[in-house]
Short mmCIF file of C-alpha atoms in Angstrom, two decimals:
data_model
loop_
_atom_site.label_atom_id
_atom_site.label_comp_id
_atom_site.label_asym_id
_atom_site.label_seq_id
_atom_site.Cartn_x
_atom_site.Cartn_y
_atom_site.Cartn_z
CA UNK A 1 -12.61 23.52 8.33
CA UNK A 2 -9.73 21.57 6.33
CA UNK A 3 -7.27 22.29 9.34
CA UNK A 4 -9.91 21.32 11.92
CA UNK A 5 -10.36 18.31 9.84
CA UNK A 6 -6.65 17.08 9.69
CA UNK A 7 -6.17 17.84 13.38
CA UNK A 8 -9.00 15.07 14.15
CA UNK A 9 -7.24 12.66 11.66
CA UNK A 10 -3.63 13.04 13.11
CA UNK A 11 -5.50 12.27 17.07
CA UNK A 12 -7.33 9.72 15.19
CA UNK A 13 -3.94 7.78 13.48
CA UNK A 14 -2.05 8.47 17.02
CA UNK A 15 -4.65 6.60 18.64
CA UNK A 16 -4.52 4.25 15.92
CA UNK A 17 -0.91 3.78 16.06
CA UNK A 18 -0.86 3.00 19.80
CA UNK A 19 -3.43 0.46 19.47
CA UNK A 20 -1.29 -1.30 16.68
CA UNK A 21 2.04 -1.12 18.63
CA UNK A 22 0.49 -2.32 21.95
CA UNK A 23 -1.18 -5.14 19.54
CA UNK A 24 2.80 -5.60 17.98
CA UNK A 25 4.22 -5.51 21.41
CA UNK A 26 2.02 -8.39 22.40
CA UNK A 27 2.22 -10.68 19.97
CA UNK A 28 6.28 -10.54 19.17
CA UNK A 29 6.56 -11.18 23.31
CA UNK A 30 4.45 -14.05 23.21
CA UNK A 31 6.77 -15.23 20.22
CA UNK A 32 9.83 -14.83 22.35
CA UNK A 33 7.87 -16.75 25.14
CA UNK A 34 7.68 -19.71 22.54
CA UNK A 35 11.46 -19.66 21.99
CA UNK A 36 12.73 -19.44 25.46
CA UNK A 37 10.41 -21.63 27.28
CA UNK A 38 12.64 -23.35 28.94
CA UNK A 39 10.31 -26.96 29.71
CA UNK A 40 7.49 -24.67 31.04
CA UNK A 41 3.97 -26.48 30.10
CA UNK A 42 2.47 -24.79 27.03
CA UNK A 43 -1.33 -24.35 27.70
CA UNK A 44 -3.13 -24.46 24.23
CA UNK A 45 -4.58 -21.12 22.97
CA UNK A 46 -8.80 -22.24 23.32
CA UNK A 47 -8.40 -21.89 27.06
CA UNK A 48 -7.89 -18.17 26.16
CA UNK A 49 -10.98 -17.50 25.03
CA UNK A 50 -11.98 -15.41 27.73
CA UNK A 51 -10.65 -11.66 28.92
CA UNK A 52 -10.05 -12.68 32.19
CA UNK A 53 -8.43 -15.75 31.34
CA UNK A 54 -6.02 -14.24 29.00
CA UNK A 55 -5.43 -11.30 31.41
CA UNK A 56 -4.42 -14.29 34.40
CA UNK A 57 -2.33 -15.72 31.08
CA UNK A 58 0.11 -12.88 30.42
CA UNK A 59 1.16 -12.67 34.07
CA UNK A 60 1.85 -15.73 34.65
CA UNK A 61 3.86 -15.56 31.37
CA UNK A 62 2.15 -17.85 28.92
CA UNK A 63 3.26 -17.61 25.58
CA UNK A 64 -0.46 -18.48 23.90
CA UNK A 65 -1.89 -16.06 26.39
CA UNK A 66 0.39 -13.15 25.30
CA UNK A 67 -0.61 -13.96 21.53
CA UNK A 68 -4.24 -13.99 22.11
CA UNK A 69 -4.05 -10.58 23.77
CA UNK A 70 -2.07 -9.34 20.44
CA UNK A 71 -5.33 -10.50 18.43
CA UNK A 72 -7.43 -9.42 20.83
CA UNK A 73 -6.10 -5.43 20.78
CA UNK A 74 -5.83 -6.00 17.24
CA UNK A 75 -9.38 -6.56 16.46
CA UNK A 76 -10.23 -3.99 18.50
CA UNK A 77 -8.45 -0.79 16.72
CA UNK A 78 -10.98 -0.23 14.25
CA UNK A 79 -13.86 -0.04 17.31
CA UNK A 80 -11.57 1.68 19.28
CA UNK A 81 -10.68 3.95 16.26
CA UNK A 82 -14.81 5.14 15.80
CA UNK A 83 -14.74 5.44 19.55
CA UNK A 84 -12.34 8.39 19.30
CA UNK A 85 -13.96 9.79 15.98
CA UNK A 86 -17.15 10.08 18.41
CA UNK A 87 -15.18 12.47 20.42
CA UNK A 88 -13.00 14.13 18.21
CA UNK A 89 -16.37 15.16 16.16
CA UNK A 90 -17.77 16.27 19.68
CA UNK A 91 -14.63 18.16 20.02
CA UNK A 92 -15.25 20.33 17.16
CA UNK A 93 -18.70 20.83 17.45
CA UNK A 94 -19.73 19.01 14.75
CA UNK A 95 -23.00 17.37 15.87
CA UNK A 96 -24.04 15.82 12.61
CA UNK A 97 -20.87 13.47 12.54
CA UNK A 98 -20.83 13.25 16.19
CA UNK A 99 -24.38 11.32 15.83
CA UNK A 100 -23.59 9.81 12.50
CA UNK A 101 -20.44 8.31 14.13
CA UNK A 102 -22.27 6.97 17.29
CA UNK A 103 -24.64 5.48 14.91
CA UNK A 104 -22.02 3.28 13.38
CA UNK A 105 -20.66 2.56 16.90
CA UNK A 106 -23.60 1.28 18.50
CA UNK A 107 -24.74 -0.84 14.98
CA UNK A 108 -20.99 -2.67 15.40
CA UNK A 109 -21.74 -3.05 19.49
CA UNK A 110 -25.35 -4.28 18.57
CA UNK A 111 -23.78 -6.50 16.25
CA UNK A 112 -20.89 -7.75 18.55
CA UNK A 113 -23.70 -8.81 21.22
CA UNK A 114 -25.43 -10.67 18.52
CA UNK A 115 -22.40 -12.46 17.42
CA UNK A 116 -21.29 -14.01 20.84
CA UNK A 117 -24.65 -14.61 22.26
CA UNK A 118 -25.74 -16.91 18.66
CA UNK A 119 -22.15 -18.41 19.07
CA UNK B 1 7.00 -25.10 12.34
CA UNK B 2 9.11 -22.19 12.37
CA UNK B 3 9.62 -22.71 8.34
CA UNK B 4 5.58 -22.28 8.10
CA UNK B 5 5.37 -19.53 10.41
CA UNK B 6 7.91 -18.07 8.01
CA UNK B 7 6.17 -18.67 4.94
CA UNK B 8 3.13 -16.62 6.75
CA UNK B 9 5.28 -13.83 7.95
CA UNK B 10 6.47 -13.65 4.30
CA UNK B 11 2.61 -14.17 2.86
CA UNK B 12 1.37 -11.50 4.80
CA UNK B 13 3.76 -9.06 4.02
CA UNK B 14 2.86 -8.96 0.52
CA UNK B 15 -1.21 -9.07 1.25
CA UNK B 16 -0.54 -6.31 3.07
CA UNK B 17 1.20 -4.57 0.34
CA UNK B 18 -1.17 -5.06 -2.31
CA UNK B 19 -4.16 -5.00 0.11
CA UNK B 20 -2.87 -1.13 1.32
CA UNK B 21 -2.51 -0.02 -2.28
CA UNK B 22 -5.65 -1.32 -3.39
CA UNK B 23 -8.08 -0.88 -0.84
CA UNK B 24 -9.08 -4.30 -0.48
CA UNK B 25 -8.88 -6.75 2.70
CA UNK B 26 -6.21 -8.73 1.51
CA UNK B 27 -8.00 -12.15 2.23
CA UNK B 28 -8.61 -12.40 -1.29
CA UNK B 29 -4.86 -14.06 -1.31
CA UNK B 30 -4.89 -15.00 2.77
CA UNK B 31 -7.57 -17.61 2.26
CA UNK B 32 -6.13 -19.51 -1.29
CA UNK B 33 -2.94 -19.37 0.41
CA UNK B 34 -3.75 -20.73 3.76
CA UNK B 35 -6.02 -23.50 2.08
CA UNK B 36 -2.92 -24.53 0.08
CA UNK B 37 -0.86 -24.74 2.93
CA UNK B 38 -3.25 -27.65 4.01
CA UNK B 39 -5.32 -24.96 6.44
CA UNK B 40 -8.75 -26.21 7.17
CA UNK B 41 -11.15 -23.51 5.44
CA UNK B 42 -12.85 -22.37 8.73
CA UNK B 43 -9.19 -21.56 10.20
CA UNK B 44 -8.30 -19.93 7.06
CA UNK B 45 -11.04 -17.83 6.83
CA UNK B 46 -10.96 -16.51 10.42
CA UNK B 47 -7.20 -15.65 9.88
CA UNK B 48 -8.11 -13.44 6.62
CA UNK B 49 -10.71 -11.66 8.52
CA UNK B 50 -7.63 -10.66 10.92
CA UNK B 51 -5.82 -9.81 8.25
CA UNK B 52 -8.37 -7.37 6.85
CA UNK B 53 -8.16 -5.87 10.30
CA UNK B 54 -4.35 -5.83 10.06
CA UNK B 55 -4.27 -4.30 6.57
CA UNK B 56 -6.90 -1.46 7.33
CA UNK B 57 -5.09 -0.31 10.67
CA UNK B 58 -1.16 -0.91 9.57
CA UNK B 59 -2.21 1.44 6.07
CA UNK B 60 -5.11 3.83 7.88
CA UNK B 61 -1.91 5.23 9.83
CA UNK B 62 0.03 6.65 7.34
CA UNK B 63 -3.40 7.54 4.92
CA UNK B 64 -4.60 9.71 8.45
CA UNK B 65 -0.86 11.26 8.99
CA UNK B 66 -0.69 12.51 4.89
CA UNK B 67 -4.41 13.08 4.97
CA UNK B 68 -5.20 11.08 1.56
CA UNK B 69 -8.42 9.77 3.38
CA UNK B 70 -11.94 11.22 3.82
CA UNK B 71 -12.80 10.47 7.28
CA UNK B 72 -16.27 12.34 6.72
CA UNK B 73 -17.17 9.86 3.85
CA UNK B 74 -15.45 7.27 5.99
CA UNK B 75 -18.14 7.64 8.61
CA UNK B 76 -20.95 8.59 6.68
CA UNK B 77 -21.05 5.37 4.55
CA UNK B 78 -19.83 3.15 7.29
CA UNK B 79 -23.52 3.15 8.59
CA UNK B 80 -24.60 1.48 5.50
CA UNK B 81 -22.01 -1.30 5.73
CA UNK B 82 -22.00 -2.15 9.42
CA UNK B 83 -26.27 -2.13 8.97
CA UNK B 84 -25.89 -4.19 5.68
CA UNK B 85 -23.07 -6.46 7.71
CA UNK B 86 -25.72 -7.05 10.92
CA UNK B 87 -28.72 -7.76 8.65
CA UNK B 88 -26.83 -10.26 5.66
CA UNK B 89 -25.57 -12.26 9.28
CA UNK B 90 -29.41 -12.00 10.35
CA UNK B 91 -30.16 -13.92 7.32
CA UNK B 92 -27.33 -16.30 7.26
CA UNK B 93 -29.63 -19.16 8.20
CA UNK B 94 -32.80 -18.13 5.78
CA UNK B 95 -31.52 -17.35 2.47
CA UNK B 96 -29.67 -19.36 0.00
CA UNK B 97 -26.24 -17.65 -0.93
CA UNK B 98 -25.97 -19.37 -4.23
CA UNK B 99 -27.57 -16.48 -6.36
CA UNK B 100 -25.92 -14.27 -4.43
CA UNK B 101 -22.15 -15.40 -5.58
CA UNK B 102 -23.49 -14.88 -9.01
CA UNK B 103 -24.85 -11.68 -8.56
CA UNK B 104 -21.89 -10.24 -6.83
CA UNK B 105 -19.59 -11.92 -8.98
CA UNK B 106 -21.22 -10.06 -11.94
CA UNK B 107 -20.79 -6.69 -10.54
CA UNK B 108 -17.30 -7.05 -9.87
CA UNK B 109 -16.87 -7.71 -13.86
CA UNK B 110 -19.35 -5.24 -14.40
CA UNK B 111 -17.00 -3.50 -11.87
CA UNK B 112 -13.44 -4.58 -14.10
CA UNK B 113 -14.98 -3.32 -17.20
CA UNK B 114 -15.89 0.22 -16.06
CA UNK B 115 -12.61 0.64 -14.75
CA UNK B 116 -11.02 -0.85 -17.86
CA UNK B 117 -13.17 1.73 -19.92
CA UNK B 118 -11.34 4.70 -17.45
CA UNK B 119 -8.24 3.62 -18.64
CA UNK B 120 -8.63 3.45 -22.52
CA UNK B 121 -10.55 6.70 -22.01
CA UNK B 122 -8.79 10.24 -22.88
CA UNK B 123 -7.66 12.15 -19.62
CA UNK B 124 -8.53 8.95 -17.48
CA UNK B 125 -7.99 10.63 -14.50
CA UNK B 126 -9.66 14.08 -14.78
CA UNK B 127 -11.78 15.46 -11.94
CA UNK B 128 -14.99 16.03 -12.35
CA UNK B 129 -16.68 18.87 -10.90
CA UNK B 130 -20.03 17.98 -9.17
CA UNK B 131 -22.58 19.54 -7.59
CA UNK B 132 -24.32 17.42 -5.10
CA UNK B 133 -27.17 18.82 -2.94
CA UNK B 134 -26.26 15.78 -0.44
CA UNK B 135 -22.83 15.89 -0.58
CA UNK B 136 -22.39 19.39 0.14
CA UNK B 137 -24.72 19.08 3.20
CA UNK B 138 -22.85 16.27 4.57
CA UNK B 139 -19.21 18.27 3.80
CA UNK B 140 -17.73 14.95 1.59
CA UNK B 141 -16.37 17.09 -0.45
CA UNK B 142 -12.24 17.34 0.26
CA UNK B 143 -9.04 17.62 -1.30
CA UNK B 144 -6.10 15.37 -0.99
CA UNK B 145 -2.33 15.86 -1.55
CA UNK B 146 -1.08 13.69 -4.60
CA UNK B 147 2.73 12.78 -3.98
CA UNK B 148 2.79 11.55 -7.97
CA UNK B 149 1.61 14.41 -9.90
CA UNK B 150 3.45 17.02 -6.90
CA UNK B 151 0.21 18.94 -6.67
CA UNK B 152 -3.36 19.09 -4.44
CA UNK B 153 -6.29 17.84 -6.02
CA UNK B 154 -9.67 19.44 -5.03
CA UNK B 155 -12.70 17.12 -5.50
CA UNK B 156 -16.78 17.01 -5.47
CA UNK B 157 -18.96 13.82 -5.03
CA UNK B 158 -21.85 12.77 -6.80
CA UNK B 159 -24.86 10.47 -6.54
CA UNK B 160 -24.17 9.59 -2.92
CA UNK B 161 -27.41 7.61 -2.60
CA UNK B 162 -25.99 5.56 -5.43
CA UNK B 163 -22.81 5.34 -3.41
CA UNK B 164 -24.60 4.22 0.02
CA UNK B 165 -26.87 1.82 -1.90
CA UNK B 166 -23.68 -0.03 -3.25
CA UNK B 167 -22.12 -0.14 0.44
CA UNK B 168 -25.01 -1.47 1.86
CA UNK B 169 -25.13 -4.15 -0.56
CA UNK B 170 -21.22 -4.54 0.08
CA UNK B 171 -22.18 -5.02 3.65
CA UNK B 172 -24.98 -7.55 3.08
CA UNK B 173 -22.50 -9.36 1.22
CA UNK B 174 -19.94 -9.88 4.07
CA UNK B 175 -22.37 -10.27 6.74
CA UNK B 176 -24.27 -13.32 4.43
CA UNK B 177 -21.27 -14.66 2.64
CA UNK B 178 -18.14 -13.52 4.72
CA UNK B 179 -16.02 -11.89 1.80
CA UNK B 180 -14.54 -9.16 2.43
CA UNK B 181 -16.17 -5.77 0.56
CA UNK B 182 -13.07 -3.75 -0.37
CA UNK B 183 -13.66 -4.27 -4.29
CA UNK B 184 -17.33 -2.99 -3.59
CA UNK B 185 -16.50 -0.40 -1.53
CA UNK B 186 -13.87 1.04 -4.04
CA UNK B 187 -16.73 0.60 -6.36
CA UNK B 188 -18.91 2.95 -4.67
CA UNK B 189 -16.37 5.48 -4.17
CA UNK B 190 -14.82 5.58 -7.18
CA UNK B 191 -17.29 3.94 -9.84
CA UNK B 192 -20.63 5.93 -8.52
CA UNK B 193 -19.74 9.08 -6.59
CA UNK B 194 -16.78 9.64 -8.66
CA UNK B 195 -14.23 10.27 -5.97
CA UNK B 196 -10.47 10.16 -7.45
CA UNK B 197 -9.08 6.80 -6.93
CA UNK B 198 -6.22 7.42 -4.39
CA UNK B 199 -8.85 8.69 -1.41
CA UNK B 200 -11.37 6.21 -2.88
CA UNK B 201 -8.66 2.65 -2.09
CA UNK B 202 -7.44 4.41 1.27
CA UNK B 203 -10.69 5.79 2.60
CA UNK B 204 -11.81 1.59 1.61
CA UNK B 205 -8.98 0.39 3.94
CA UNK B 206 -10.09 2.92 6.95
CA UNK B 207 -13.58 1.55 6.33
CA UNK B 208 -12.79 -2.52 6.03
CA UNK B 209 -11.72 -2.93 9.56
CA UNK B 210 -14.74 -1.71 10.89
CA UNK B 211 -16.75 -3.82 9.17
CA UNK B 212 -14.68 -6.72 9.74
CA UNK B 213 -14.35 -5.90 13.28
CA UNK B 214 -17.46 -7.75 14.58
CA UNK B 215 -17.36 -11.12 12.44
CA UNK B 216 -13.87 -10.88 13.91
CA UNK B 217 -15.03 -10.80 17.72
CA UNK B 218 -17.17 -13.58 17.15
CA UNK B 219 -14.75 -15.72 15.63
CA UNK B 220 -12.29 -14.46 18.76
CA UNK B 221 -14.36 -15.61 21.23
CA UNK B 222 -15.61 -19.24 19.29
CA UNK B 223 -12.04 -20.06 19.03
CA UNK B 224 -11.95 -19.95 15.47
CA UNK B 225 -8.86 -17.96 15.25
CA UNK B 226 -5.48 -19.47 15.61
CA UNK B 227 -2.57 -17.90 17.01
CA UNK B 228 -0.13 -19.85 15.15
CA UNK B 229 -1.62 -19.04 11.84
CA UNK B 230 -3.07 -15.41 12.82
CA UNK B 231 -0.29 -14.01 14.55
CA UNK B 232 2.84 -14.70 11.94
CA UNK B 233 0.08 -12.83 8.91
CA UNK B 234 -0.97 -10.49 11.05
CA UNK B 235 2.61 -9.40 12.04
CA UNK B 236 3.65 -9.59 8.61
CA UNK B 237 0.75 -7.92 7.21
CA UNK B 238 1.56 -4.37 9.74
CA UNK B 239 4.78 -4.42 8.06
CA UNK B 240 3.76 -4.33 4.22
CA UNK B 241 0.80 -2.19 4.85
CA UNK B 242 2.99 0.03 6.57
CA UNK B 243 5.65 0.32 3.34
CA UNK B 244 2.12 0.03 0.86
CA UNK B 245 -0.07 3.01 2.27
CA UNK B 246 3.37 4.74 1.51
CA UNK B 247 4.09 3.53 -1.79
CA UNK B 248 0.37 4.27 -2.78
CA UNK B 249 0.96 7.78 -2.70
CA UNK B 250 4.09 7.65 -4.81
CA UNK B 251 2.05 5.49 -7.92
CA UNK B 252 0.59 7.09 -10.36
CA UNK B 253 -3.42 6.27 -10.14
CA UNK B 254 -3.58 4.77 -13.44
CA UNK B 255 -0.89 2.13 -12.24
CA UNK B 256 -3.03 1.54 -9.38
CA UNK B 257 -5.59 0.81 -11.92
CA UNK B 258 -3.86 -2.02 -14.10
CA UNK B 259 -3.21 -3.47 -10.98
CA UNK B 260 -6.60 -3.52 -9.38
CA UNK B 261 -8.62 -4.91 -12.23
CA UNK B 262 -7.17 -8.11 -12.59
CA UNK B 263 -7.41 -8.74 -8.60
CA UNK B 264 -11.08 -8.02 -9.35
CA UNK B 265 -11.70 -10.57 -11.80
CA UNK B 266 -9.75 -12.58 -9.93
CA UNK B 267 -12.11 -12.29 -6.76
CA UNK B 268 -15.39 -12.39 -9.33
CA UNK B 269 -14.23 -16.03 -10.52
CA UNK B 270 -13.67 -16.89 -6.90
CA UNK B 271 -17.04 -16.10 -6.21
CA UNK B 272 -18.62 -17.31 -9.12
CA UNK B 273 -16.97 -20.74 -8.52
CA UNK B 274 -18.08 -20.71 -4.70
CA UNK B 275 -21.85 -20.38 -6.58
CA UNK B 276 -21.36 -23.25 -8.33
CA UNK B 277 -20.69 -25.42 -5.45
CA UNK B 278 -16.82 -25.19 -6.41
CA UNK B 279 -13.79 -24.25 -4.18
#
């Protein structure tokens, strides 16, 4: 049970720790953007409030647009870090965390859609 | 510019030192420090919400690699805060938060001064054994590996209705007042279901993300957070909870305690002076 147990948390930190690098990766090229911008037009970081318009950002090389994606992954390891304890649970056959688990991840989705549509 | 960005790299690495060791979010210093950098408040407080984020994934890595954590407990009492979280921002508009500051700034004294009577107390740090009907059913028992003392140490819950009762308070408290809940949720780990502190401040930092995760959407999307403020602390804040989840291991708990109780007391006045219509 113990082994099964730190098997789920070393998938579960892996994931984790790509999330955070991609997140890293992000934000320190958007930093180098800043520094070598060589007169290109810096469009403020409110008109990247929108996936899509942060995607369109980063390849056209906006600096703002690269840093808003950082934050973006960021705040997303923790949901993205449940996500994979659903699995991981199902994995092992443990049903009781597997529901427990999607319990918390549909209460922080639920809560997500509340958020942005009261905005 | 690049001096401030600086200053923010260098801020957040040491939130995210004492925020990994501790188990709490780290905005406790983000916010006080952004405000007197001449931050506007709302700005400030998006960034620490980011930097509770920060802190709980940079430490969660290295607490899931050495296995310190208890994911069960983790996930068990993470329904409580993320359902306490959604309901205290239900009632953001109908209820007056004033008696709430007080009330939560009591417990975390009430909070100081049970962890202050651990320390004076004989064998602080002994481990109880428990036998919890719940507990046992839900497999929160576990065992952790303590790099200070060289040696595993086996533990048993108790009272883990006490335990989710505290987190979902610690979530109403976020959702309604937007502090973070580390201090609580090291509360009702350590203080009512008796879990040894070093699992009880990094299974707090695995939790804290999550339920900072959807305030922290929200602010995403309504523009509240800046990248020139957020990305410098969060950056900075990888790197020292990266080197604190580390160091954590290495401290003996009943350093970990000095430390922690006068960052309490410290976040009790901040709240009690938010109640009376202060800072």
């Amino acid at each position: 049970m113990k082994d099964e147990m730190s098997r789920l948390e070393l998938i579960i930190g892996k994931i984790l720790r790509v999330g955070v690098a991609i997140s890293i990766g992000l934000m320190l090229f958007g930093c180098l953007l800043l520094v070598f911008r060589n007169n290109k037009e810096i469009i403020p970081y409110y008109s990247y409030l929108e996936l899509n318009k942060i995607l369109s950002g980063i390849l056209v090389l906006q600096p703002n647009a690269w840093l808003m994606g950082g934050l973006f992954v960021l705040i997303l390891t923790p949901v993205i870090r449940v996500l994979t304890s659903v699995f991981a649970f199902m994995k092992v056959k443990d049903w009781t965390y597997m529901w427990i688990t999607s319990l918390v991840l549909l209460i922080l989705i639920v809560a997500m859609i509340f958020g942005i549509s009261q905005k | 510019m690049l001096t401030q960005a600086m200053i923010m790299l260098l801020v957040g690495i040491i939130a995210g030192l004492i925020g990994s060791i501790l188990g709490l979010g780290g905005g406790i210093l983000i916010t006080p420090a952004l405000t007197l950098m001449g931050v506007d408040i709302k700005y400030a407080i998006a960034a620490s919400i980011i930097a509770v984020i920060a802190t709980s994934s940079g430490s969660s890595i290295a607490f899931l690699k050495d296995d310190v954590l208890n994911l069960r407990v983790a996930m068990f009492l993470e329904i409580f805060t993320t359902v306490g979280a959604l309901i205290g921002a239900l009632l953001t508009g109908y209820f007056n938060g004033v008696v709430l500051y007080f009330l939560f700034g009591a417990l975390l004294i009430f909070q100081a001064w049970n962890m202050w009577k651990k320390l004076r107390a004989k064998n602080y740090e002994k481990i109880e054994v428990n036998h919890d009907d719940l507990a046992e059913k839900l497999q929160l028992n576990g065992s952790y590996y303590d790099k200070n003392i060289k040696k595993y140490v086996s533990y048993s819950l108790k009272n883990v209705p006490g335990g989710a009762a505290v987190m979902f308070g610690a979530g109403i408290a976020s959702g309604l007042l937007g502090i973070g809940s580390g201090a609580f949720k090291v509360m009702a780990m350590d203080g009512v279901m008796k879990m040894p502190l070093k699992p009880s401040t990094s299974t707090s930092n695995l939790m804290m993300g999550v339920t900072a995760a959807a305030s922290a959407v929200i602010y995403f999307f309504s523009g509240m957070i800046q990248p020139v403020i957020a990305v410098p602390i969060a950056l900075g804040i990888i790197v020292g909870s990266s080197i604190g989840a580390r160091l954590m291991q290495h401290l003996p708990a009943k350093l970990i305690r000095q430390i922690f109780i006068p960052f309490v007391l410290l976040m009790a006045l901040q709240l009690i002076l938010k109640g009376l219509g202060i800072g």
